[in-house]
CSV table of C-alpha atoms and ligand atoms in Angstrom, one decimal:
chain,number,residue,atom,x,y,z
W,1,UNK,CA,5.0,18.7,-8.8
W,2,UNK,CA,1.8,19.5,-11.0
W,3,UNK,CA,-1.3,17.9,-11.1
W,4,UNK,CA,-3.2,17.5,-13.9
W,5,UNK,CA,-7.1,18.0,-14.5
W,6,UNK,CA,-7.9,14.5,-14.6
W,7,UNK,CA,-5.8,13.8,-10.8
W,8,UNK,CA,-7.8,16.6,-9.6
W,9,UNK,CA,-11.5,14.8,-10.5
W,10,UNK,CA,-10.0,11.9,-8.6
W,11,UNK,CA,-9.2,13.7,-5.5
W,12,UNK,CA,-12.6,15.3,-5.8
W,13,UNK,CA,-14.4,12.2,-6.4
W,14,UNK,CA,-12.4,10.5,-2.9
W,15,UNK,CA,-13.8,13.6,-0.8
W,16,UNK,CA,-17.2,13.1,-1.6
W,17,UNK,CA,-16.7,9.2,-0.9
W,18,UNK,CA,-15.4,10.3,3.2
W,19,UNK,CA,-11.3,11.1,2.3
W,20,UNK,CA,-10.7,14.1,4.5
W,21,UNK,CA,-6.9,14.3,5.4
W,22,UNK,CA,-5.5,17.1,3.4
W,23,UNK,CA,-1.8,15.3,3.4
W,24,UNK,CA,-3.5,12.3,2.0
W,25,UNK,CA,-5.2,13.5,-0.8
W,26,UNK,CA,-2.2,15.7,-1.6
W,27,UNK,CA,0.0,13.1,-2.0
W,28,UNK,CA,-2.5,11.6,-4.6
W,29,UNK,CA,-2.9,14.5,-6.4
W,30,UNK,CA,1.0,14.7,-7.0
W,31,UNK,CA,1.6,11.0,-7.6
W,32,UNK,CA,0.7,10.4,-11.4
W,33,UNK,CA,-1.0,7.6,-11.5
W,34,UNK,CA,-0.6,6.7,-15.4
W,35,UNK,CA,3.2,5.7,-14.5
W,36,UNK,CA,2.3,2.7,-12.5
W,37,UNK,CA,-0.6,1.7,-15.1
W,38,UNK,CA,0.2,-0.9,-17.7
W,39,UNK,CA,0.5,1.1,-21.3
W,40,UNK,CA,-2.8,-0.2,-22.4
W,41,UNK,CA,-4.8,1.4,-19.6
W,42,UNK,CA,-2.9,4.6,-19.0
W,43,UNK,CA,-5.9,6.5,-20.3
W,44,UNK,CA,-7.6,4.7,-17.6
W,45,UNK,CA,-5.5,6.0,-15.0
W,46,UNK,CA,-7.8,8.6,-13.2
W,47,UNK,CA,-10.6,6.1,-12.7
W,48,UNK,CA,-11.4,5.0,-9.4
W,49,UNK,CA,-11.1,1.6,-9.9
W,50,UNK,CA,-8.8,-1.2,-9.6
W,51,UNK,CA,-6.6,-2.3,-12.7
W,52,UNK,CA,-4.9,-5.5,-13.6
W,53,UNK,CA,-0.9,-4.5,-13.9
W,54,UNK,CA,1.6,-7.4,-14.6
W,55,UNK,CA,2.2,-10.8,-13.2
W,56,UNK,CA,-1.8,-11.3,-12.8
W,57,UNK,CA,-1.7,-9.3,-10.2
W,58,UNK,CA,-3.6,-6.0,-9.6
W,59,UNK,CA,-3.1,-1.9,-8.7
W,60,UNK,CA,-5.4,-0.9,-5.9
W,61,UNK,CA,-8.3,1.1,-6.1
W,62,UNK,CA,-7.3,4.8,-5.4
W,63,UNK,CA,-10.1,5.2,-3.2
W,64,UNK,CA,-8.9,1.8,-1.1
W,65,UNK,CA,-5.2,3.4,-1.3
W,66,UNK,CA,-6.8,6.6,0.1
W,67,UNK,CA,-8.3,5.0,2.9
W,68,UNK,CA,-5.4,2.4,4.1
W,69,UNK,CA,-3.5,5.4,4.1
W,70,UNK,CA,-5.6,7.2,5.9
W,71,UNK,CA,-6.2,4.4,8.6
W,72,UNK,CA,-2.5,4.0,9.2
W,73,UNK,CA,-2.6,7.9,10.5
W,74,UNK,CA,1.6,8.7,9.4
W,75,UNK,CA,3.9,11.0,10.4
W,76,UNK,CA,7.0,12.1,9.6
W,77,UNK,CA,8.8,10.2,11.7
W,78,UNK,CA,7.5,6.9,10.7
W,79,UNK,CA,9.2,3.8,9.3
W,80,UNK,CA,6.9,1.4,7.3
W,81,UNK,CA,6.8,-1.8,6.2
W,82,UNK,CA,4.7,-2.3,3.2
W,83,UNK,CA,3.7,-6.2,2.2
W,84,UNK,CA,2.9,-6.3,-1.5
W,85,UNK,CA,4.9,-4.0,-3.8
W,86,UNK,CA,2.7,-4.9,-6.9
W,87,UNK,CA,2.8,-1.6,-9.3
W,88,UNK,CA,4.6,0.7,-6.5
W,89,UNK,CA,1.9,3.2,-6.5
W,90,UNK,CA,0.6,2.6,-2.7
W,91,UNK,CA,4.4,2.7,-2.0
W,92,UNK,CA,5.4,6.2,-3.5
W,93,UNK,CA,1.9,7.9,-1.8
W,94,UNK,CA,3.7,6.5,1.4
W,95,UNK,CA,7.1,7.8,1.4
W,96,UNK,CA,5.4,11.1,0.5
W,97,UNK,CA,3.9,10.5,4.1
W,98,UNK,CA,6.3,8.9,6.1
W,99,UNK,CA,10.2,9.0,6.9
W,100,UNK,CA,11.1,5.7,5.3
W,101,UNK,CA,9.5,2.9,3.6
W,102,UNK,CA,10.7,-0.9,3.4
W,103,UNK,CA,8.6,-2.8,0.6
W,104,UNK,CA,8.5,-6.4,0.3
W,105,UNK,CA,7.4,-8.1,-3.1
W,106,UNK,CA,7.5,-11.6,-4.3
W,107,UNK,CA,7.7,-10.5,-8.0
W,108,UNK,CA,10.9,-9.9,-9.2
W,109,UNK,CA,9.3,-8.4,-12.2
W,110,UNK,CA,7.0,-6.4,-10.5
W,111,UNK,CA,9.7,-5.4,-8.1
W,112,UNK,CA,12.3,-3.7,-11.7
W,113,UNK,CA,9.1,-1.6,-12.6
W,114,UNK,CA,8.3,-0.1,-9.4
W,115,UNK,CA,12.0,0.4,-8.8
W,116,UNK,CA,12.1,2.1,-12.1
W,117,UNK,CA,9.3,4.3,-10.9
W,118,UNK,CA,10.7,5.2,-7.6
W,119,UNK,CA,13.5,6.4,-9.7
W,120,UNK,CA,11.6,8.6,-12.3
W,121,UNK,CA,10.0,10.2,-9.3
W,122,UNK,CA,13.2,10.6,-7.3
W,123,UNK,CA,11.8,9.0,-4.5
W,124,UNK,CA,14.5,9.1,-1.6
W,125,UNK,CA,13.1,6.8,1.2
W,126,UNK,CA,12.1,4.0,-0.4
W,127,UNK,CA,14.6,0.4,0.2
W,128,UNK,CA,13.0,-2.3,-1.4
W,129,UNK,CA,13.4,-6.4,-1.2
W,130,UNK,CA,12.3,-9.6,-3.5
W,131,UNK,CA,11.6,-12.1,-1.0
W,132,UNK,CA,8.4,-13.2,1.3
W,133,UNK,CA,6.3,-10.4,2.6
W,134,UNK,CA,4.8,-13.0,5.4
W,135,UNK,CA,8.3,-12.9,7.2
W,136,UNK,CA,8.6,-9.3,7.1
W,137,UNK,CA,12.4,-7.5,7.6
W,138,UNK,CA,13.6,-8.5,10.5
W,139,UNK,CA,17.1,-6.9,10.1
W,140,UNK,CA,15.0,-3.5,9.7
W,141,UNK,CA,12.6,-4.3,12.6
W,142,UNK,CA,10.5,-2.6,14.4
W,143,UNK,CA,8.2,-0.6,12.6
W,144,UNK,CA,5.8,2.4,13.2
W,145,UNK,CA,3.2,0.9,10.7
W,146,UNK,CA,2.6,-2.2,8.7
W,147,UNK,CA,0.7,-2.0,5.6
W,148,UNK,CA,-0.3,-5.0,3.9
W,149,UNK,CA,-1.9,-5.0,-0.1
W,150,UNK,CA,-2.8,-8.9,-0.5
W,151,UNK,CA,-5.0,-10.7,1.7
W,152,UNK,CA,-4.3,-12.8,4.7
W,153,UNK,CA,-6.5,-16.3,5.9
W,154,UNK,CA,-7.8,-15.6,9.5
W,155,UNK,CA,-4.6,-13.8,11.3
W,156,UNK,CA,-2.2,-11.8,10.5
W,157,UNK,CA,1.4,-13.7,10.1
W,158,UNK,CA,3.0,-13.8,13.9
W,159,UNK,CA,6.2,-12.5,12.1
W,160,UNK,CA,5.1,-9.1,11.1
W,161,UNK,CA,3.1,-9.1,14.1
W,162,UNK,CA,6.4,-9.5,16.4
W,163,UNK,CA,7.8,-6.2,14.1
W,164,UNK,CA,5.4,-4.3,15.2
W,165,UNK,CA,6.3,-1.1,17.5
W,166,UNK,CA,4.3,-1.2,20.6
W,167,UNK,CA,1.9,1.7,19.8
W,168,UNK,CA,2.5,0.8,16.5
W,169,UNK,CA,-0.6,0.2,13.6
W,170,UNK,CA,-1.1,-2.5,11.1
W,171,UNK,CA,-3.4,-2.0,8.4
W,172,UNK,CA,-4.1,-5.6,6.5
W,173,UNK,CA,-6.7,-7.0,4.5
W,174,UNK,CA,-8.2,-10.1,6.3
W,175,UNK,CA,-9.9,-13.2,4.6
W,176,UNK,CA,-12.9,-14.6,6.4
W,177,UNK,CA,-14.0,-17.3,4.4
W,178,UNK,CA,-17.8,-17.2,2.9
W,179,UNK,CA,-17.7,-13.5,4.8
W,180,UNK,CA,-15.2,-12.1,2.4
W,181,UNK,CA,-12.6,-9.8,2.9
W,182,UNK,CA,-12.5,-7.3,5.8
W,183,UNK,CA,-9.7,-4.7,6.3
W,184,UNK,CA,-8.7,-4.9,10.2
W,185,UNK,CA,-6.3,-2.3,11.6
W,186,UNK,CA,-4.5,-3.6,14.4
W,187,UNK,CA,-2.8,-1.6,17.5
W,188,UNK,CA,0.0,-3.1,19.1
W,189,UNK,CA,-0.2,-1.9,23.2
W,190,UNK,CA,1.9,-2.7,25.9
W,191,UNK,CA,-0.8,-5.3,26.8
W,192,UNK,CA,-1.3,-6.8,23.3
W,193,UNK,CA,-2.8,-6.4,20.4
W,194,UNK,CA,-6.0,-5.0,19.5
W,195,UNK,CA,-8.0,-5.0,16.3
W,196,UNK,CA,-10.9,-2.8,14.5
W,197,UNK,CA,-12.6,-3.7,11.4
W,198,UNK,CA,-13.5,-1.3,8.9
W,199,UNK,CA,-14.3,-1.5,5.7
W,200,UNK,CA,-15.0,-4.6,3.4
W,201,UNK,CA,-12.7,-4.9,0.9
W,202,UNK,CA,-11.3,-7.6,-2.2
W,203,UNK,CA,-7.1,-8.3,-2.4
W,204,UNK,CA,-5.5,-10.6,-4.2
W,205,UNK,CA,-4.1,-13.4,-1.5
W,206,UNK,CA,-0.9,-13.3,0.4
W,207,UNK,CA,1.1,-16.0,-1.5
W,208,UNK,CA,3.9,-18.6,0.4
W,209,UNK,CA,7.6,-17.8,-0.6
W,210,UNK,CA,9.2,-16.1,-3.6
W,211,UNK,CA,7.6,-16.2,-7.1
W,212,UNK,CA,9.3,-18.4,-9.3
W,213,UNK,CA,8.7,-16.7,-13.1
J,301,SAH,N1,0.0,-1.9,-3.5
J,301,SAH,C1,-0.1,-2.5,-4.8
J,301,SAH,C2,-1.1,-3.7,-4.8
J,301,SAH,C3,-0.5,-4.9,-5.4
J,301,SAH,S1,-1.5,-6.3,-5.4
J,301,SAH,C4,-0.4,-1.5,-5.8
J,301,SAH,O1,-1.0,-0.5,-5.5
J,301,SAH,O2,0.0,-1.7,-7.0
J,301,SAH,C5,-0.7,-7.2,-4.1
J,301,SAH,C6,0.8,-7.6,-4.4
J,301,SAH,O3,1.2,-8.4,-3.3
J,301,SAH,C7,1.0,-8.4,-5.7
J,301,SAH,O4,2.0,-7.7,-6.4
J,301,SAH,C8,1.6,-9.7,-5.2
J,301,SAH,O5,2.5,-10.3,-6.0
J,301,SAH,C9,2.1,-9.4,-3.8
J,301,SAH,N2,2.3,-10.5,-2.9
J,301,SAH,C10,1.4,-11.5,-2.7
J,301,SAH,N3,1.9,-12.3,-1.7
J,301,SAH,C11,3.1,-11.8,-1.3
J,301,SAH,C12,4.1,-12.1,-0.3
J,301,SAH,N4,4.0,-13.2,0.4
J,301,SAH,N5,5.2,-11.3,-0.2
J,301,SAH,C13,5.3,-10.2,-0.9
J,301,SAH,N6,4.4,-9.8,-1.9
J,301,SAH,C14,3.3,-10.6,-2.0
């Protein structure tokens, strides 16, 4: 796929903010952005910011989609469950990463646009479901990673904890009250579980149950 001039400012603009891993940034540069975009912002595409798509909800930052990425360190061989469809956008940079991706949105509406997208791009690995991120898949359980795009109070939910791999990485986006939002990657050992913060960051929350619209 080609990249255009504008993809390749963004991908220069995430090295100088710390993005190093080749496969990462590749798989921005040949994800257009402006397909996930609401038509009123496409033009706005290549920024690194955040943008408000439908539902009141929001597409992530490039630079935060860069670095969750990065932080969940995927292989081939991985299977990934992904908590928060929203636009699809984090979702296709991931099956351009991974073996298969299982994405769980609460939006039914949401959920027919990225579907559309997936197949415009002719994304392969991709199985998606309309339901409650905060249970996870259990039918599809366990996976190598766990990706999470809203924000959690305190913990991570026990269920997406207990379809974790052992060795297995969670990246989620952590609500600590007056300290704001941290993103915590957790590792799942043979021991328990064990968690790293790194980066501050600002989700829309984790909602209960399925949207009713
Ligand atoms: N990764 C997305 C970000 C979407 S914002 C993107 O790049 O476009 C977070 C999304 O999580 C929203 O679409 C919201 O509806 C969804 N969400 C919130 N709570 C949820 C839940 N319990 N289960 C599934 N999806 C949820």
């Amino acid at each position: 796929m080609t990249s255009n001039f504008h993809a390749l400012q963004l991908i220069m603009e995430l090295r100088r903010q710390g993005v190093t891993d080749a496969d990462v940034l590749s798989a921005i540069e040949t994800t257009p952005r402006e397909l996930f975009v609401p038509k009123i912002f496409e033009d706005r595409a290549y920024e690194n910011c955040a943008l408000p798509i439908e539902a009141g909800q929001t597409i992530s930052q490039p630079y935060i989609v860069a670095f969750m990425t990065e932080a969940l360190k995927l292989s081939p061989k991985h299977r990934v469950l992904e908590i928060g469809t929203g636009s699809g956008y984090q979702t296709a940079i991931l099956s351009k990463l991974a073996k298969r991706v299982f994405t769980i949105e609460r939006y039914a509406s949401l959920m027919r646009l990225a579907e559309a997208r997936f197949r415009e791009l002719r994304l392969p690995n991709v199985d998606t479901m309309v339901g409650d991120g905060a249970l996870g898949w259990p039918s599809q359980a366990p996976f190598d990673r766990i990706i999470i795009t809203a924000a959690v109070s305190k913990n991570p939910p026990q269920a997406l904890l207990n379809q974790l791999s052992v060795k297995g990485l969670m990246v989620i986006p952590i609500d600590l009250g007056v300290d704001g939002q941290v993103l915590v990657r957790v590792k799942r050992t043979s021991q328990g579980f064990q968690s790293t913060n790194l980066l501050p960051v600002r989700f829309v929350p984790l909602l209960e149950g399925v949207a009713s619209e």
